[in-house]
Short mmCIF file of C-alpha atoms in Angstrom, two decimals:
data_model
loop_
_atom_site.label_atom_id
_atom_site.label_comp_id
_atom_site.label_asym_id
_atom_site.label_seq_id
_atom_site.Cartn_x
_atom_site.Cartn_y
_atom_site.Cartn_z
CA MET A 3 21.73 74.02 76.32
CA SER A 4 18.46 73.01 77.77
CA ASP A 5 18.26 72.34 81.67
CA PRO A 6 17.22 68.99 82.54
CA LEU A 7 15.20 69.84 85.62
CA ASP A 8 13.19 72.63 84.57
CA ALA A 9 12.18 70.22 81.40
CA ALA A 10 10.96 67.81 83.64
CA LEU A 11 8.94 70.08 85.63
CA LEU A 12 7.53 71.49 82.93
CA ALA A 13 6.56 68.01 81.41
CA ALA A 14 5.41 66.91 84.98
CA MET A 15 3.25 69.87 85.19
CA ARG A 16 1.98 69.25 81.60
CA ALA A 17 0.47 66.20 82.22
CA ARG A 18 -0.43 67.37 85.72
CA HIS A 19 -2.37 70.30 83.83
CA VAL A 20 -4.17 68.08 81.19
CA ALA A 21 -5.43 65.59 83.87
CA HIS A 22 -6.83 68.54 85.60
CA VAL A 23 -8.62 69.79 82.83
CA GLN A 24 -9.88 66.71 81.48
CA ALA A 25 -11.74 66.13 84.93
CA ARG A 26 -12.56 69.38 85.07
CA LEU A 27 -14.42 69.11 82.06
CA VAL A 28 -16.89 66.47 83.41
CA ASP A 29 -17.19 66.79 87.24
CA ALA A 30 -20.32 68.24 89.10
CA ARG A 31 -18.96 71.76 88.47
CA ALA A 32 -18.91 71.10 84.66
CA GLU A 33 -22.65 69.75 84.69
CA ALA A 34 -23.73 72.76 86.62
CA ALA A 35 -21.96 75.24 84.31
CA TRP A 36 -23.18 73.56 80.98
CA ARG A 37 -26.85 74.14 82.50
CA ASP A 38 -25.54 77.82 83.39
CA ASN A 39 -23.85 78.68 79.72
CA LEU A 40 -26.58 76.65 77.59
CA LEU A 41 -29.09 79.27 79.28
CA ALA A 42 -26.66 82.32 79.10
CA GLY A 43 -26.03 81.10 75.69
CA ALA A 44 -30.10 80.94 74.77
CA ARG A 45 -30.75 84.85 76.39
CA ALA A 46 -27.52 85.94 74.17
CA ILE A 47 -29.04 84.31 71.06
CA LEU A 48 -32.42 86.20 71.75
CA ALA A 49 -30.34 89.18 71.97
CA ALA A 50 -28.60 88.76 68.88
CA ARG A 51 -29.80 90.13 65.73
CA VAL A 52 -31.00 87.36 63.16
CA ALA A 53 -28.26 88.38 60.17
CA ASP A 54 -25.48 87.71 62.83
CA LEU A 55 -27.02 83.95 63.45
CA VAL A 56 -28.59 83.06 60.25
CA ASP A 57 -26.80 82.63 56.58
CA ALA A 58 -29.96 81.63 54.17
CA ASP A 59 -27.70 80.14 51.76
CA LYS A 60 -25.68 77.86 54.94
CA LEU A 61 -28.80 76.70 56.24
CA ALA A 62 -30.60 76.01 53.13
CA ALA A 63 -27.55 73.92 52.27
CA ALA A 64 -27.85 72.22 55.72
CA LEU A 65 -31.24 71.04 55.17
CA ASP A 66 -30.61 69.67 51.99
CA ALA A 67 -28.02 67.77 53.02
CA LEU A 68 -30.61 66.64 55.82
CA LEU A 69 -32.82 65.84 53.79
CA ALA A 70 -30.87 64.01 50.96
CA PRO A 71 -32.00 60.71 49.63
CA GLU A 72 -29.20 58.55 50.85
CA VAL A 73 -29.64 60.65 54.51
CA VAL A 74 -33.25 60.17 54.14
CA GLU A 75 -33.31 56.20 53.23
CA ALA A 76 -30.03 55.14 55.55
CA ALA A 77 -30.52 57.15 58.85
CA LEU A 78 -34.46 59.25 58.81
CA ARG A 79 -36.60 56.44 57.15
CA PRO A 80 -35.21 53.57 59.70
CA ALA A 81 -35.26 55.91 62.46
CA ALA A 82 -39.22 56.80 61.53
CA THR A 83 -39.86 53.58 61.04
CA ALA A 84 -39.19 52.45 64.52
CA ALA A 85 -40.92 55.69 66.03
CA TRP A 86 -43.84 54.57 64.02
CA VAL A 87 -43.87 50.68 65.27
CA MET A 88 -42.92 51.41 68.96
CA THR A 89 -45.85 54.36 69.11
CA GLU A 90 -48.05 51.87 67.66
CA ALA A 91 -47.24 49.19 70.02
CA ARG A 92 -47.73 51.61 73.06
CA LEU A 93 -51.20 52.89 71.99
CA ARG A 94 -52.08 49.30 71.21
CA SER A 95 -51.78 48.65 75.13
CA ASP A 96 -53.54 52.12 76.13
CA PRO A 97 -56.94 50.94 77.73
CA ARG A 98 -58.24 54.62 78.33
CA ALA A 99 -60.82 55.65 76.25
CA VAL A 100 -59.80 58.64 73.38
CA GLY A 101 -61.83 60.83 75.38
CA SER A 102 -60.04 60.91 78.85
CA TYR A 103 -57.18 62.72 76.86
CA LEU A 104 -59.52 65.84 76.62
CA ALA A 105 -60.28 68.04 79.16
CA ALA A 106 -63.52 69.74 79.32
CA PRO A 107 -63.14 73.03 77.31
CA GLN A 108 -61.59 70.63 74.85
CA LYS A 109 -64.20 68.65 74.51
CA GLN A 110 -66.48 71.89 74.47
CA ALA A 111 -64.50 73.53 71.79
CA LEU A 112 -64.46 70.03 69.73
CA ASP A 113 -68.10 70.09 69.74
CA SER A 114 -68.49 73.71 69.00
CA LEU A 115 -66.09 73.19 65.78
CA VAL A 116 -68.02 69.96 64.49
CA SER A 117 -71.18 72.40 64.56
CA GLN A 118 -69.92 74.94 62.57
CA PRO A 119 -71.42 75.57 59.07
CA GLY A 120 -69.74 73.82 56.00
CA MET A 121 -67.55 71.73 57.82
CA LEU A 122 -67.03 69.54 54.56
CA PRO A 123 -66.77 72.13 51.16
CA GLU A 124 -69.49 71.33 48.81
CA ARG A 125 -66.34 70.54 45.95
CA LEU A 126 -65.71 67.72 48.11
CA TRP A 127 -69.21 66.39 48.80
CA ARG A 128 -69.55 66.16 44.85
CA GLU A 129 -66.26 64.64 44.05
CA ALA A 130 -66.86 61.98 46.73
CA PHE A 131 -70.17 61.54 44.97
CA ALA A 132 -69.53 61.82 41.16
CA ASN A 133 -68.05 58.66 40.24
CA GLU A 134 -68.67 55.28 38.59
CA ALA A 135 -68.61 53.69 42.09
CA ALA A 136 -70.93 55.75 44.20
CA GLU A 137 -73.36 55.48 40.83
CA GLY A 138 -72.84 51.42 40.66
CA VAL A 139 -73.51 51.32 44.72
CA MET A 140 -76.79 53.53 44.13
CA ARG A 141 -77.96 51.25 41.39
CA ASP A 142 -77.45 47.74 43.01
CA VAL A 143 -79.35 49.34 46.61
CA LEU A 144 -82.11 50.58 44.07
CA TYR A 145 -82.30 47.38 42.53
CA ASP A 146 -82.29 45.17 45.85
CA ALA A 147 -85.09 47.72 46.90
CA LEU A 148 -87.29 47.61 43.61
CA ILE A 149 -87.02 43.72 43.81
CA GLU A 150 -88.10 43.02 47.85
CA PHE A 151 -90.97 45.37 47.42
CA ASN A 152 -91.99 43.83 44.14
CA THR A 153 -91.88 40.73 46.14
CA LYS A 154 -93.84 41.68 49.06
CA VAL A 155 -96.34 44.69 47.67
CA ASN A 156 -97.24 42.96 44.04
CA PRO A 157 -100.84 42.56 44.50
CA PHE A 158 -100.94 39.55 42.34
CA PHE A 159 -97.99 37.57 43.35
CA ALA A 160 -97.77 38.65 47.47
CA ASP A 161 -99.31 36.41 49.89
CA TRP A 162 -101.67 39.30 51.50
CA GLY A 163 -102.77 40.15 47.34
CA LEU A 164 -104.12 37.52 44.96
CA PRO A 165 -103.13 34.37 46.31
CA GLY A 166 -104.28 35.00 49.86
CA LEU A 167 -107.69 35.89 48.67
CA LEU A 168 -107.94 32.69 46.47
CA ARG A 169 -107.01 30.49 49.59
CA LYS A 170 -109.76 32.02 51.60
CA LEU A 171 -112.41 31.72 48.41
CA SER A 172 -111.57 28.15 47.58
CA PRO A 173 -111.40 25.82 51.10
CA PHE A 174 -110.02 22.69 49.49
CA GLY A 175 -106.62 24.39 48.24
CA LEU A 176 -105.69 26.14 44.89
CA GLY A 177 -105.16 22.82 43.17
CA GLY A 178 -103.75 23.42 39.50
CA MET A 179 -104.21 27.45 40.05
CA SER A 180 -101.33 27.67 42.77
CA LYS A 181 -99.02 26.27 38.80
CA VAL A 182 -100.73 28.58 36.94
CA LEU A 183 -99.79 31.41 39.31
CA ASP A 184 -96.60 30.48 39.67
CA SER A 185 -95.67 30.09 36.11
CA VAL A 186 -97.39 33.72 35.56
CA ARG A 187 -94.90 34.75 38.17
CA GLY A 188 -91.94 33.36 36.71
CA GLU A 189 -92.56 34.82 33.47
CA PHE A 190 -93.48 38.39 35.29
CA ASP A 191 -89.89 38.05 37.08
CA LYS A 192 -88.18 36.87 33.74
CA ARG A 193 -89.24 40.07 31.87
CA LEU A 194 -89.24 42.38 35.26
CA GLU A 195 -85.57 42.02 36.25
CA PRO A 196 -83.80 43.77 32.80
CA GLU A 197 -86.84 46.00 32.46
CA ILE A 198 -85.54 47.22 36.28
CA ARG A 199 -81.92 47.43 35.34
CA LYS A 200 -82.69 49.45 32.20
CA PHE A 201 -84.79 51.87 34.44
CA LEU A 202 -81.79 52.24 36.94
CA LYS A 203 -79.19 52.47 34.28
CA GLY A 204 -80.46 56.18 34.12
CA PHE A 205 -82.53 56.97 37.05
CA SER A 206 -79.97 55.40 39.36
CA ARG A 207 -77.45 58.82 38.41
CA GLN A 208 -80.58 60.89 38.89
CA ALA A 209 -81.22 59.37 42.39
CA LEU A 210 -77.25 59.60 43.57
CA GLN A 211 -77.64 63.45 42.14
CA ARG A 212 -80.77 63.88 44.44
CA SER A 213 -78.96 62.51 47.40
CA LEU A 214 -76.23 63.88 47.00
CA ASP A 215 -78.41 67.68 46.66
CA PHE A 216 -80.48 66.65 49.70
CA THR A 217 -76.96 66.26 51.70
CA ILE A 218 -75.13 69.46 50.85
CA ASP A 219 -78.74 71.62 51.22
CA ASN A 220 -79.37 70.12 54.79
CA ALA A 221 -75.79 69.35 55.53
CA ASP A 222 -75.96 72.23 58.49
CA THR A 223 -79.13 71.76 59.61
CA PRO A 224 -79.60 70.32 63.12
CA GLU A 225 -80.22 66.56 62.45
CA PHE A 226 -76.80 66.51 60.41
CA VAL A 227 -75.00 68.50 62.76
CA ALA A 228 -76.29 65.93 65.20
CA ILE A 229 -74.96 62.82 62.93
CA ARG A 230 -71.38 64.66 63.35
CA LYS A 231 -71.59 65.17 66.95
CA GLN A 232 -72.47 61.88 67.37
CA LEU A 233 -69.65 60.19 65.41
CA VAL A 234 -66.96 62.44 67.41
CA ALA A 235 -68.77 60.89 70.43
CA TRP A 236 -68.43 57.80 69.36
CA VAL A 237 -64.82 58.38 68.59
CA LEU A 238 -64.04 59.75 72.12
CA ALA A 239 -65.88 56.71 73.81
CA GLN A 240 -63.70 54.32 72.11
CA ARG A 241 -60.59 52.65 73.55
CA VAL A 242 -57.22 53.75 72.41
CA GLY A 243 -56.04 50.61 71.84
CA GLU A 244 -58.97 49.30 70.05
CA LEU A 245 -58.81 52.04 67.32
CA CYS A 246 -55.00 50.73 66.36
CA PRO A 247 -54.49 48.11 63.95
CA PRO A 248 -53.47 44.40 65.46
CA PRO A 249 -49.71 43.45 65.31
CA GLY A 250 -48.74 42.53 61.36
CA ASP A 251 -51.74 44.17 59.91
CA VAL A 252 -50.53 44.25 56.43
CA ARG A 253 -53.10 47.43 55.57
CA ALA A 254 -51.32 49.41 58.82
CA THR A 255 -48.11 48.38 57.14
CA ALA A 256 -49.19 49.56 53.30
CA ALA A 257 -49.99 52.78 55.30
CA ARG A 258 -47.03 53.25 56.70
CA GLU A 259 -44.89 52.67 53.99
CA VAL A 260 -47.33 54.84 51.64
CA THR A 261 -46.39 57.63 54.34
CA LEU A 262 -42.77 57.13 54.51
CA ASP A 263 -42.41 57.00 50.74
CA ILE A 264 -44.40 60.06 50.57
CA GLY A 265 -41.90 61.97 53.11
CA ALA A 266 -39.17 60.64 51.09
CA HIS A 267 -40.66 61.71 47.86
CA LEU A 268 -41.23 65.24 49.14
CA ALA A 269 -37.75 65.41 50.81
CA ARG A 270 -35.86 64.94 47.43
CA ASP A 271 -38.30 67.16 45.16
CA PRO A 272 -36.48 70.35 43.79
CA ALA A 273 -39.11 72.12 43.47
CA LEU A 274 -39.73 71.73 47.16
CA ALA A 275 -35.96 72.44 47.51
CA ALA A 276 -35.90 75.54 45.68
CA GLU A 277 -39.19 76.92 48.26
CA ARG A 278 -37.30 76.07 51.40
CA ARG A 279 -34.07 78.13 50.18
CA ASP A 280 -36.78 81.00 48.44
CA THR A 281 -38.26 81.03 52.24
CA LEU A 282 -35.33 81.40 54.15
CA GLU A 283 -33.98 84.13 51.82
CA GLU A 284 -37.24 86.27 52.86
CA LEU A 285 -37.10 85.46 56.31
CA CYS A 286 -33.47 86.32 56.47
CA ALA A 287 -34.30 89.55 54.32
CA LEU A 288 -37.42 90.51 56.25
CA HIS A 289 -35.53 89.77 59.71
CA GLY A 290 -31.99 90.22 59.38
CA ARG A 291 -31.86 93.68 61.14
CA GLN A 292 -34.02 92.78 64.28
CA THR A 293 -32.87 90.38 67.34
CA VAL A 294 -34.00 86.89 67.33
CA ALA A 295 -36.48 87.85 70.09
CA GLU A 296 -37.89 90.64 67.85
CA ALA A 297 -38.33 88.41 65.01
CA MET A 298 -40.31 85.72 67.31
CA GLU A 299 -42.39 88.49 68.70
CA SER A 300 -43.65 89.30 65.14
CA TYR A 301 -44.85 85.99 65.08
CA GLY A 302 -46.70 86.15 68.44
CA VAL A 303 -44.09 84.02 70.18
CA ASP A 304 -42.62 85.19 73.40
CA GLY A 305 -38.63 84.03 73.50
CA GLN A 306 -38.59 84.28 76.93
CA ALA A 307 -40.93 82.10 77.70
CA LEU A 308 -38.79 79.13 75.80
CA LEU A 309 -35.68 79.90 78.27
CA PRO A 310 -36.80 77.21 80.81
CA VAL A 311 -36.92 74.95 78.36
CA ALA A 312 -32.98 75.38 77.71
CA ALA A 313 -32.68 74.74 81.27
CA ALA A 314 -34.31 71.35 80.86
CA LEU A 315 -32.54 70.93 77.79
CA ALA A 316 -29.50 71.12 79.48
CA GLU A 317 -30.16 68.27 81.71
CA ALA A 318 -31.25 66.18 79.33
CA THR A 319 -28.41 66.14 77.01
CA TRP A 320 -25.56 66.45 79.72
CA PRO A 321 -24.91 62.57 80.09
CA ALA A 322 -24.49 62.92 76.23
CA MET A 323 -22.13 66.02 76.20
CA ARG A 324 -20.29 63.88 79.59
CA VAL A 325 -19.81 60.98 77.43
CA ALA A 326 -18.74 63.03 74.21
CA LEU A 327 -15.88 64.56 76.60
CA CYS A 328 -14.72 61.62 77.82
CA SER A 329 -14.00 60.35 74.15
CA GLU A 330 -10.41 59.59 73.25
CA PRO A 331 -10.89 62.22 70.32
CA LEU A 332 -12.06 64.76 72.93
CA ARG A 333 -8.71 64.06 75.25
CA ALA A 334 -6.29 63.89 72.50
CA TRP A 335 -7.57 67.42 71.74
CA VAL A 336 -7.48 68.47 75.01
CA ASP A 337 -3.98 67.25 75.59
CA GLU A 338 -3.01 68.93 72.05
CA VAL A 339 -4.56 72.41 73.19
CA VAL A 340 -3.33 72.22 76.98
CA GLY A 341 -0.17 70.40 76.27
CA GLY A 342 0.87 72.04 73.45
CA PHE A 343 1.90 75.35 75.90
CA TYR A 344 3.94 72.90 77.68
CA ASP A 345 5.60 71.43 74.45
CA GLN A 346 6.65 74.97 73.48
CA GLU A 347 8.02 75.80 76.40
CA ILE A 348 9.88 72.46 76.59
CA GLY A 349 11.19 73.17 73.37
CA ARG A 350 12.72 76.25 74.09
CA ARG A 351 14.86 74.99 76.78
#
């Protein structure tokens, strides 16, 4: 037969113990412990073998789950859209120049970069120019140039040519000669226009090719380097907000949607998923016997330098951790784990 005093005492102790643990998990000491333990955990992870921490199959499966179409559409894409829109809004109100974000060494490095030869490969130039659109532009430009040249330079019709000479020779005006000249000019222009277009149909392609060859051959000359530097200087001088699209710009919206569509497509691409899995398996096979710190060092990464990040991460995540620890499901779990001992003892009485 159970002792009622012992059972009552155990029940009281159970309630006090559970309450103590629940309070202890979220007090100031718990916050300090969270920071210290997270830092200690980071050190332990650096010292652990890769094979003991990472399972390639399970990690690949986790990535596949994260990038599943339903997750991308219901969670990742809306989050990316919101982040994009908020970033655009903040940049739009930024009054500073782009160059103000760069220190002198970065500006010098950028200047040196655009001065390097072969900034744009020859194949890119040829692909950009070798198409019907570029040829059409060249044809229109040359046509306008030839028409203007004929108007201003043709000695039979330009003001400085035959008409001007006849005006000087005839103090009483051209009279009927003016009508004759206008008639001749009209007939000449009517016949000239199709001849010019016929000529340009073949010549415009040659002119485009010559322009392309000239650009490629001279792309690294001081004059072309100066053009690149001037373009970079112009961008650096612009206000950040002025480079951002205005609110509701349909082009910006379309660009955002296209980018997100591409991201969603890549996320569900089975070939890329297979490549992710293969890459993870290769990395695990290559570094499995090494510690995490040794594996990171093989890529030039100092793991110890990341430890302060763990401390900062602890500070940043404690509010969220505290909310989780105060949640009813977790409090019930504590009650089950801690109080379960007392429940067993009471049951034995």
